[in-house]
């Protein structure tokens, strides 16, 4: 993909507003470029609307599928789409610093439209970093881009919501059981995640054997201290 040095209009963000602005500018005959970090247009709201593997229109609702019309109109407008691009600076002279394909460059534009779109601001709660816990935004990305959803029962707690002690215990039980099972020393050794288990009563014997084995070969000089892996 060839990125020009200058454009009439540069749009940052390929969500609904960015798509509409770039389409309108290109249809007016202006040299237009649209920069976006994602591999496909749509932003957060219409993420992957043009390439999603989902086929059932009822899954995400009519509004989501209207995004496909925006994407198709943009594709036919003649505007240049630069996906996978990170815009990292914008000067008063409307010089845009952008990285694309591992290379950074400066692009000039007569007019710049910033349409950075929606952003999820998750509110941290106790346990939100535990395995199996994800924000709603992450679940949407999984569904829209891959057509997948979390397996098993799904619990959603919103601001102002609450759950009973029984529901909380039911939610935590699978994680606790998994932790208890996988934290057993034999679980790691059975999967060759370590070199095995030594009976604590024989640790000195094992250490002596290891040191004895090292003496069977020349010890080259070293320039580093003792370290542990």
PDB file of C-alpha atoms in Angstrom:
ATOM      1  CA  UNK A   1       0.000   0.000   0.000  1.00  0.00           C
ATOM      2  CA  UNK A   2       1.342   3.399  -1.004  1.00  0.00           C
ATOM      3  CA  UNK A   3       0.646   6.260   1.377  1.00  0.00           C
ATOM      4  CA  UNK A   4       0.890   9.676  -0.251  1.00  0.00           C
ATOM      5  CA  UNK A   5       2.759  12.580   1.281  1.00  0.00           C
ATOM      6  CA  UNK A   6      -0.288  14.856   1.321  1.00  0.00           C
ATOM      7  CA  UNK A   7      -4.089  14.636   1.218  1.00  0.00           C
ATOM      8  CA  UNK A   8      -6.975  17.063   1.169  1.00  0.00           C
ATOM      9  CA  UNK A   9      -8.651  15.306   4.104  1.00  0.00           C
ATOM     10  CA  UNK A  10      -7.254  12.841   6.635  1.00  0.00           C
ATOM     11  CA  UNK A  11      -9.641  10.996   8.951  1.00  0.00           C
ATOM     12  CA  UNK A  12      -8.449   9.172  12.072  1.00  0.00           C
ATOM     13  CA  UNK A  13     -10.737   6.371  13.191  1.00  0.00           C
ATOM     14  CA  UNK A  14     -12.877   3.995  11.117  1.00  0.00           C
ATOM     15  CA  UNK A  15     -15.937   3.891  13.334  1.00  0.00           C
ATOM     16  CA  UNK A  16     -19.376   5.156  12.233  1.00  0.00           C
ATOM     17  CA  UNK A  17     -18.402   8.851  12.313  1.00  0.00           C
ATOM     18  CA  UNK A  18     -15.040   8.328  10.625  1.00  0.00           C
ATOM     19  CA  UNK A  19     -16.562   6.177   7.877  1.00  0.00           C
ATOM     20  CA  UNK A  20     -19.319   8.714   7.189  1.00  0.00           C
ATOM     21  CA  UNK A  21     -16.892  11.649   7.133  1.00  0.00           C
ATOM     22  CA  UNK A  22     -14.395   9.933   4.821  1.00  0.00           C
ATOM     23  CA  UNK A  23     -17.168   8.776   2.469  1.00  0.00           C
ATOM     24  CA  UNK A  24     -18.647  12.283   2.220  1.00  0.00           C
ATOM     25  CA  UNK A  25     -15.256  13.907   1.614  1.00  0.00           C
ATOM     26  CA  UNK A  26     -14.260  11.410  -1.065  1.00  0.00           C
ATOM     27  CA  UNK A  27     -17.593  11.757  -2.850  1.00  0.00           C
ATOM     28  CA  UNK A  28     -16.992  15.515  -2.956  1.00  0.00           C
ATOM     29  CA  UNK A  29     -13.857  14.860  -4.987  1.00  0.00           C
ATOM     30  CA  UNK A  30     -11.331  15.435  -2.186  1.00  0.00           C
ATOM     31  CA  UNK A  31      -8.262  13.221  -1.832  1.00  0.00           C
ATOM     32  CA  UNK A  32      -9.159  11.405   1.379  1.00  0.00           C
ATOM     33  CA  UNK A  33      -7.324   8.927   3.597  1.00  0.00           C
ATOM     34  CA  UNK A  34      -8.692   7.050   6.590  1.00  0.00           C
ATOM     35  CA  UNK A  35      -6.246   5.806   9.242  1.00  0.00           C
ATOM     36  CA  UNK A  36      -7.321   3.143  11.722  1.00  0.00           C
ATOM     37  CA  UNK A  37      -5.528   0.704  14.040  1.00  0.00           C
ATOM     38  CA  UNK A  38      -7.891  -2.197  13.426  1.00  0.00           C
ATOM     39  CA  UNK A  39      -7.512  -4.593  10.474  1.00  0.00           C
ATOM     40  CA  UNK A  40     -11.071  -3.915   9.289  1.00  0.00           C
ATOM     41  CA  UNK A  41     -13.336  -0.863   9.279  1.00  0.00           C
ATOM     42  CA  UNK A  42     -16.239  -0.544  11.694  1.00  0.00           C
ATOM     43  CA  UNK A  43     -14.773   0.696  14.968  1.00  0.00           C
ATOM     44  CA  UNK A  44     -16.029  -0.697  18.258  1.00  0.00           C
ATOM     45  CA  UNK A  45     -19.722  -0.395  17.418  1.00  0.00           C
ATOM     46  CA  UNK A  46     -19.567  -1.993  13.973  1.00  0.00           C
ATOM     47  CA  UNK A  47     -16.445  -4.033  14.574  1.00  0.00           C
ATOM     48  CA  UNK A  48     -15.891  -6.588  11.803  1.00  0.00           C
ATOM     49  CA  UNK A  49     -19.385  -5.904  10.388  1.00  0.00           C
ATOM     50  CA  UNK A  50     -18.052  -6.470   6.883  1.00  0.00           C
ATOM     51  CA  UNK A  51     -16.103  -9.654   7.620  1.00  0.00           C
ATOM     52  CA  UNK A  52     -17.746 -11.240  10.659  1.00  0.00           C
ATOM     53  CA  UNK A  53     -18.382 -15.001  10.412  1.00  0.00           C
ATOM     54  CA  UNK A  54     -21.804 -14.480  12.005  1.00  0.00           C
ATOM     55  CA  UNK A  55     -24.673 -15.048   9.600  1.00  0.00           C
ATOM     56  CA  UNK A  56     -27.737 -14.855  11.841  1.00  0.00           C
ATOM     57  CA  UNK A  57     -28.939 -11.266  11.683  1.00  0.00           C
ATOM     58  CA  UNK A  58     -30.790 -11.559  14.983  1.00  0.00           C
ATOM     59  CA  UNK A  59     -27.634 -12.260  17.010  1.00  0.00           C
ATOM     60  CA  UNK A  60     -26.387  -8.680  17.249  1.00  0.00           C
ATOM     61  CA  UNK A  61     -29.500  -6.782  16.207  1.00  0.00           C
ATOM     62  CA  UNK A  62     -30.474  -4.694  13.195  1.00  0.00           C
ATOM     63  CA  UNK A  63     -28.346  -1.699  14.187  1.00  0.00           C
ATOM     64  CA  UNK A  64     -25.119  -3.696  13.978  1.00  0.00           C
ATOM     65  CA  UNK A  65     -25.905  -4.938  10.495  1.00  0.00           C
ATOM     66  CA  UNK A  66     -26.624  -1.392   9.310  1.00  0.00           C
ATOM     67  CA  UNK A  67     -22.906  -0.856   9.816  1.00  0.00           C
ATOM     68  CA  UNK A  68     -22.251  -3.060   6.815  1.00  0.00           C
ATOM     69  CA  UNK A  69     -23.962  -0.450   4.628  1.00  0.00           C
ATOM     70  CA  UNK A  70     -21.618   2.256   5.964  1.00  0.00           C
ATOM     71  CA  UNK A  71     -18.590   0.090   5.231  1.00  0.00           C
ATOM     72  CA  UNK A  72     -19.758  -0.714   1.701  1.00  0.00           C
ATOM     73  CA  UNK A  73     -20.449   2.949   0.968  1.00  0.00           C
ATOM     74  CA  UNK A  74     -16.996   3.884   2.200  1.00  0.00           C
ATOM     75  CA  UNK A  75     -15.357   1.159   0.077  1.00  0.00           C
ATOM     76  CA  UNK A  76     -17.109   2.520  -3.030  1.00  0.00           C
ATOM     77  CA  UNK A  77     -16.316   6.183  -2.307  1.00  0.00           C
ATOM     78  CA  UNK A  78     -12.721   6.137  -3.530  1.00  0.00           C
ATOM     79  CA  UNK A  79     -11.215   7.103  -0.157  1.00  0.00           C
ATOM     80  CA  UNK A  80      -8.000   5.337   0.783  1.00  0.00           C
ATOM     81  CA  UNK A  81      -8.231   3.033   3.790  1.00  0.00           C
ATOM     82  CA  UNK A  82      -5.037   2.430   5.774  1.00  0.00           C
ATOM     83  CA  UNK A  83      -5.767  -0.297   8.368  1.00  0.00           C
ATOM     84  CA  UNK A  84      -3.269  -1.303  11.024  1.00  0.00           C
ATOM     85  CA  UNK A  85      -2.074   2.298  11.291  1.00  0.00           C
ATOM     86  CA  UNK A  86      -1.234   4.048  14.562  1.00  0.00           C
ATOM     87  CA  UNK A  87      -1.450   7.835  14.603  1.00  0.00           C
ATOM     88  CA  UNK A  88       0.883   9.150  17.286  1.00  0.00           C
ATOM     89  CA  UNK A  89       1.133  12.901  16.652  1.00  0.00           C
ATOM     90  CA  UNK A  90      -0.670  15.845  15.043  1.00  0.00           C
ATOM     91  CA  UNK A  91       0.974  19.249  14.733  1.00  0.00           C
ATOM     92  CA  UNK A  92      -0.630  22.680  14.390  1.00  0.00           C
ATOM     93  CA  UNK A  93       0.431  22.574  10.743  1.00  0.00           C
ATOM     94  CA  UNK A  94      -1.704  19.424  10.361  1.00  0.00           C
ATOM     95  CA  UNK A  95       1.271  17.133   9.957  1.00  0.00           C
ATOM     96  CA  UNK A  96       0.273  13.660  11.048  1.00  0.00           C
ATOM     97  CA  UNK A  97       2.753  11.202  12.530  1.00  0.00           C
ATOM     98  CA  UNK A  98       1.669   7.680  11.647  1.00  0.00           C
ATOM     99  CA  UNK A  99       3.198   4.216  11.895  1.00  0.00           C
ATOM    100  CA  UNK A 100       2.165   1.574   9.380  1.00  0.00           C
ATOM    101  CA  UNK A 101       3.804  -1.717   8.510  1.00  0.00           C
ATOM    102  CA  UNK A 102       6.577  -1.121  11.034  1.00  0.00           C
ATOM    103  CA  UNK A 103       7.613   2.208   9.444  1.00  0.00           C
ATOM    104  CA  UNK A 104       6.917   5.696  10.738  1.00  0.00           C
ATOM    105  CA  UNK A 105       6.278   8.696   8.522  1.00  0.00           C
ATOM    106  CA  UNK A 106       4.742  12.168   8.377  1.00  0.00           C
ATOM    107  CA  UNK A 107       1.648  12.840   6.254  1.00  0.00           C
ATOM    108  CA  UNK A 108       0.292  16.318   5.577  1.00  0.00           C
ATOM    109  CA  UNK A 109      -3.385  17.136   5.227  1.00  0.00           C
ATOM    110  CA  UNK A 110      -5.339  20.306   4.487  1.00  0.00           C
ATOM    111  CA  UNK A 111      -8.030  19.204   6.926  1.00  0.00           C
ATOM    112  CA  UNK A 112      -7.902  16.574   9.677  1.00  0.00           C
ATOM    113  CA  UNK A 113     -10.964  14.915  11.208  1.00  0.00           C
ATOM    114  CA  UNK A 114     -10.494  13.066  14.495  1.00  0.00           C
ATOM    115  CA  UNK A 115     -13.146  10.389  14.942  1.00  0.00           C
ATOM    116  CA  UNK A 116     -11.493   8.178  17.541  1.00  0.00           C
ATOM    117  CA  UNK A 117     -14.864   6.755  18.578  1.00  0.00           C
ATOM    118  CA  UNK A 118     -16.025   4.801  21.593  1.00  0.00           C
ATOM    119  CA  UNK A 119     -13.758   3.430  24.259  1.00  0.00           C
ATOM    120  CA  UNK A 120     -14.602   0.972  27.009  1.00  0.00           C
ATOM    121  CA  UNK A 121     -13.800   2.128  30.522  1.00  0.00           C
ATOM    122  CA  UNK A 122     -14.120  -0.988  32.686  1.00  0.00           C
ATOM    123  CA  UNK A 123     -14.648  -0.468  36.394  1.00  0.00           C
ATOM    124  CA  UNK A 124     -12.318  -2.773  38.350  1.00  0.00           C
ATOM    125  CA  UNK A 125     -13.984  -5.056  40.865  1.00  0.00           C
ATOM    126  CA  UNK A 126     -12.472  -7.741  43.101  1.00  0.00           C
ATOM    127  CA  UNK A 127     -11.729 -10.843  41.044  1.00  0.00           C
ATOM    128  CA  UNK A 128     -11.911  -9.202  37.632  1.00  0.00           C
ATOM    129  CA  UNK A 129      -8.426 -10.514  36.744  1.00  0.00           C
ATOM    130  CA  UNK A 130      -9.310 -14.119  37.535  1.00  0.00           C
ATOM    131  CA  UNK A 131      -9.395 -16.767  34.774  1.00  0.00           C
ATOM    132  CA  UNK A 132     -12.707 -16.801  32.953  1.00  0.00           C
ATOM    133  CA  UNK A 133     -13.562 -13.185  33.815  1.00  0.00           C
ATOM    134  CA  UNK A 134     -13.718 -10.663  30.972  1.00  0.00           C
ATOM    135  CA  UNK A 135     -15.255  -7.276  30.363  1.00  0.00           C
ATOM    136  CA  UNK A 136     -18.339  -6.913  28.198  1.00  0.00           C
ATOM    137  CA  UNK A 137     -16.254  -5.171  25.531  1.00  0.00           C
ATOM    138  CA  UNK A 138     -13.918  -8.152  25.276  1.00  0.00           C
ATOM    139  CA  UNK A 139     -16.908 -10.500  24.971  1.00  0.00           C
ATOM    140  CA  UNK A 140     -18.311  -8.347  22.144  1.00  0.00           C
ATOM    141  CA  UNK A 141     -14.989  -8.438  20.277  1.00  0.00           C
ATOM    142  CA  UNK A 142     -14.879 -12.220  20.610  1.00  0.00           C
ATOM    143  CA  UNK A 143     -18.413 -12.551  19.261  1.00  0.00           C
ATOM    144  CA  UNK A 144     -18.114 -10.048  16.408  1.00  0.00           C
ATOM    145  CA  UNK A 145     -14.697 -11.023  15.086  1.00  0.00           C
ATOM    146  CA  UNK A 146     -14.698 -14.791  15.624  1.00  0.00           C
ATOM    147  CA  UNK A 147     -18.352 -15.696  16.102  1.00  0.00           C
ATOM    148  CA  UNK A 148     -17.541 -17.175  19.514  1.00  0.00           C
ATOM    149  CA  UNK A 149     -18.995 -16.726  22.969  1.00  0.00           C
ATOM    150  CA  UNK A 150     -17.828 -17.821  26.425  1.00  0.00           C
ATOM    151  CA  UNK A 151     -18.697 -21.435  27.133  1.00  0.00           C
ATOM    152  CA  UNK A 152     -20.976 -22.503  29.943  1.00  0.00           C
ATOM    153  CA  UNK A 153     -22.980 -20.223  32.212  1.00  0.00           C
ATOM    154  CA  UNK A 154     -22.339 -16.504  31.771  1.00  0.00           C
ATOM    155  CA  UNK A 155     -22.810 -14.038  34.597  1.00  0.00           C
ATOM    156  CA  UNK A 156     -23.005 -10.312  33.896  1.00  0.00           C
ATOM    157  CA  UNK A 157     -22.812  -7.809  36.736  1.00  0.00           C
ATOM    158  CA  UNK A 158     -23.576  -4.202  35.856  1.00  0.00           C
ATOM    159  CA  UNK A 159     -23.195  -0.988  37.783  1.00  0.00           C
ATOM    160  CA  UNK A 160     -25.782  -0.955  40.535  1.00  0.00           C
ATOM    161  CA  UNK A 161     -26.455  -4.688  40.187  1.00  0.00           C
ATOM    162  CA  UNK A 162     -25.813  -7.344  42.782  1.00  0.00           C
ATOM    163  CA  UNK A 163     -25.964 -11.090  43.224  1.00  0.00           C
ATOM    164  CA  UNK A 164     -26.862 -13.362  46.087  1.00  0.00           C
ATOM    165  CA  UNK A 165     -24.242 -15.240  48.144  1.00  0.00           C
ATOM    166  CA  UNK A 166     -25.373 -18.443  46.430  1.00  0.00           C
ATOM    167  CA  UNK A 167     -24.848 -16.947  42.958  1.00  0.00           C
ATOM    168  CA  UNK A 168     -21.427 -15.600  43.935  1.00  0.00           C
ATOM    169  CA  UNK A 169     -20.379 -18.981  45.332  1.00  0.00           C
ATOM    170  CA  UNK A 170     -21.617 -20.711  42.169  1.00  0.00           C
ATOM    171  CA  UNK A 171     -19.595 -18.291  40.042  1.00  0.00           C
ATOM    172  CA  UNK A 172     -16.403 -18.781  42.058  1.00  0.00           C
ATOM    173  CA  UNK A 173     -16.665 -22.556  42.490  1.00  0.00           C
ATOM    174  CA  UNK A 174     -15.261 -23.613  39.051  1.00  0.00           C
ATOM    175  CA  UNK A 175     -12.249 -21.332  39.440  1.00  0.00           C
ATOM    176  CA  UNK A 176     -11.520 -22.533  42.963  1.00  0.00           C
ATOM    177  CA  UNK A 177     -11.819 -26.168  41.896  1.00  0.00           C
ATOM    178  CA  UNK A 178      -9.513 -25.568  38.922  1.00  0.00           C
ATOM    179  CA  UNK A 179      -6.976 -23.824  41.159  1.00  0.00           C
ATOM    180  CA  UNK A 180      -6.998 -26.643  43.701  1.00  0.00           C
ATOM    181  CA  UNK A 181      -6.555 -29.250  40.953  1.00  0.00           C
ATOM    182  CA  UNK A 182      -3.854 -27.447  38.969  1.00  0.00           C
ATOM    183  CA  UNK A 183      -1.860 -26.244  41.980  1.00  0.00           C
ATOM    184  CA  UNK A 184      -1.018 -29.823  42.978  1.00  0.00           C
ATOM    185  CA  UNK A 185       2.703 -30.546  42.332  1.00  0.00           C
ATOM    186  CA  UNK A 186       1.907 -33.696  40.358  1.00  0.00           C
ATOM    187  CA  UNK A 187      -0.247 -31.674  37.920  1.00  0.00           C
ATOM    188  CA  UNK A 188       2.755 -29.668  36.710  1.00  0.00           C
ATOM    189  CA  UNK A 189       5.117 -32.650  36.635  1.00  0.00           C
ATOM    190  CA  UNK A 190       2.665 -34.790  34.685  1.00  0.00           C
ATOM    191  CA  UNK A 191       2.716 -32.148  31.937  1.00  0.00           C
ATOM    192  CA  UNK A 192       6.526 -31.821  31.948  1.00  0.00           C
ATOM    193  CA  UNK A 193       6.322 -28.229  33.188  1.00  0.00           C
ATOM    194  CA  UNK A 194       9.182 -28.977  35.576  1.00  0.00           C
ATOM    195  CA  UNK A 195      11.926 -31.561  35.986  1.00  0.00           C
ATOM    196  CA  UNK A 196      10.029 -33.633  38.526  1.00  0.00           C
ATOM    197  CA  UNK A 197       9.527 -33.748  42.273  1.00  0.00           C
ATOM    198  CA  UNK A 198      12.147 -34.589  44.892  1.00  0.00           C
ATOM    199  CA  UNK A 199      11.127 -35.962  48.242  1.00  0.00           C
ATOM    200  CA  UNK A 200      12.171 -33.240  50.738  1.00  0.00           C
ATOM    201  CA  UNK A 201      13.842 -35.930  52.857  1.00  0.00           C
ATOM    202  CA  UNK A 202      16.157 -36.746  49.919  1.00  0.00           C
ATOM    203  CA  UNK A 203      16.868 -33.209  48.713  1.00  0.00           C
ATOM    204  CA  UNK A 204      20.419 -33.231  50.139  1.00  0.00           C
ATOM    205  CA  UNK A 205      21.143 -36.532  48.414  1.00  0.00           C
ATOM    206  CA  UNK A 206      19.861 -35.195  45.103  1.00  0.00           C
ATOM    207  CA  UNK A 207      21.942 -32.035  45.496  1.00  0.00           C
ATOM    208  CA  UNK A 208      25.070 -34.047  46.272  1.00  0.00           C
ATOM    209  CA  UNK A 209      24.527 -36.233  43.203  1.00  0.00           C
ATOM    210  CA  UNK A 210      24.064 -33.148  41.024  1.00  0.00           C
ATOM    211  CA  UNK A 211      27.262 -31.538  42.289  1.00  0.00           C
ATOM    212  CA  UNK A 212      29.142 -34.809  41.839  1.00  0.00           C
ATOM    213  CA  UNK A 213      27.930 -35.049  38.249  1.00  0.00           C
ATOM    214  CA  UNK A 214      29.217 -31.568  37.461  1.00  0.00           C
ATOM    215  CA  UNK A 215      32.716 -32.576  38.596  1.00  0.00           C
ATOM    216  CA  UNK A 216      32.932 -35.196  35.846  1.00  0.00           C
ATOM    217  CA  UNK A 217      33.558 -32.495  33.252  1.00  0.00           C
ATOM    218  CA  UNK A 218      35.978 -29.555  33.146  1.00  0.00           C
ATOM    219  CA  UNK A 219      34.602 -26.387  34.658  1.00  0.00           C
ATOM    220  CA  UNK A 220      35.324 -23.440  32.349  1.00  0.00           C
ATOM    221  CA  UNK A 221      36.055 -20.039  33.861  1.00  0.00           C
ATOM    222  CA  UNK A 222      33.042 -17.769  34.180  1.00  0.00           C
ATOM    223  CA  UNK A 223      32.565 -14.035  34.539  1.00  0.00           C
ATOM    224  CA  UNK A 224      29.164 -14.072  36.119  1.00  0.00           C
ATOM    225  CA  UNK A 225      27.935 -14.750  39.609  1.00  0.00           C
ATOM    226  CA  UNK A 226      25.589 -17.374  40.942  1.00  0.00           C
ATOM    227  CA  UNK A 227      22.091 -17.214  39.532  1.00  0.00           C
ATOM    228  CA  UNK A 228      18.946 -19.269  39.862  1.00  0.00           C
ATOM    229  CA  UNK A 229      16.512 -20.201  37.132  1.00  0.00           C
TER     230      UNK A 229
END
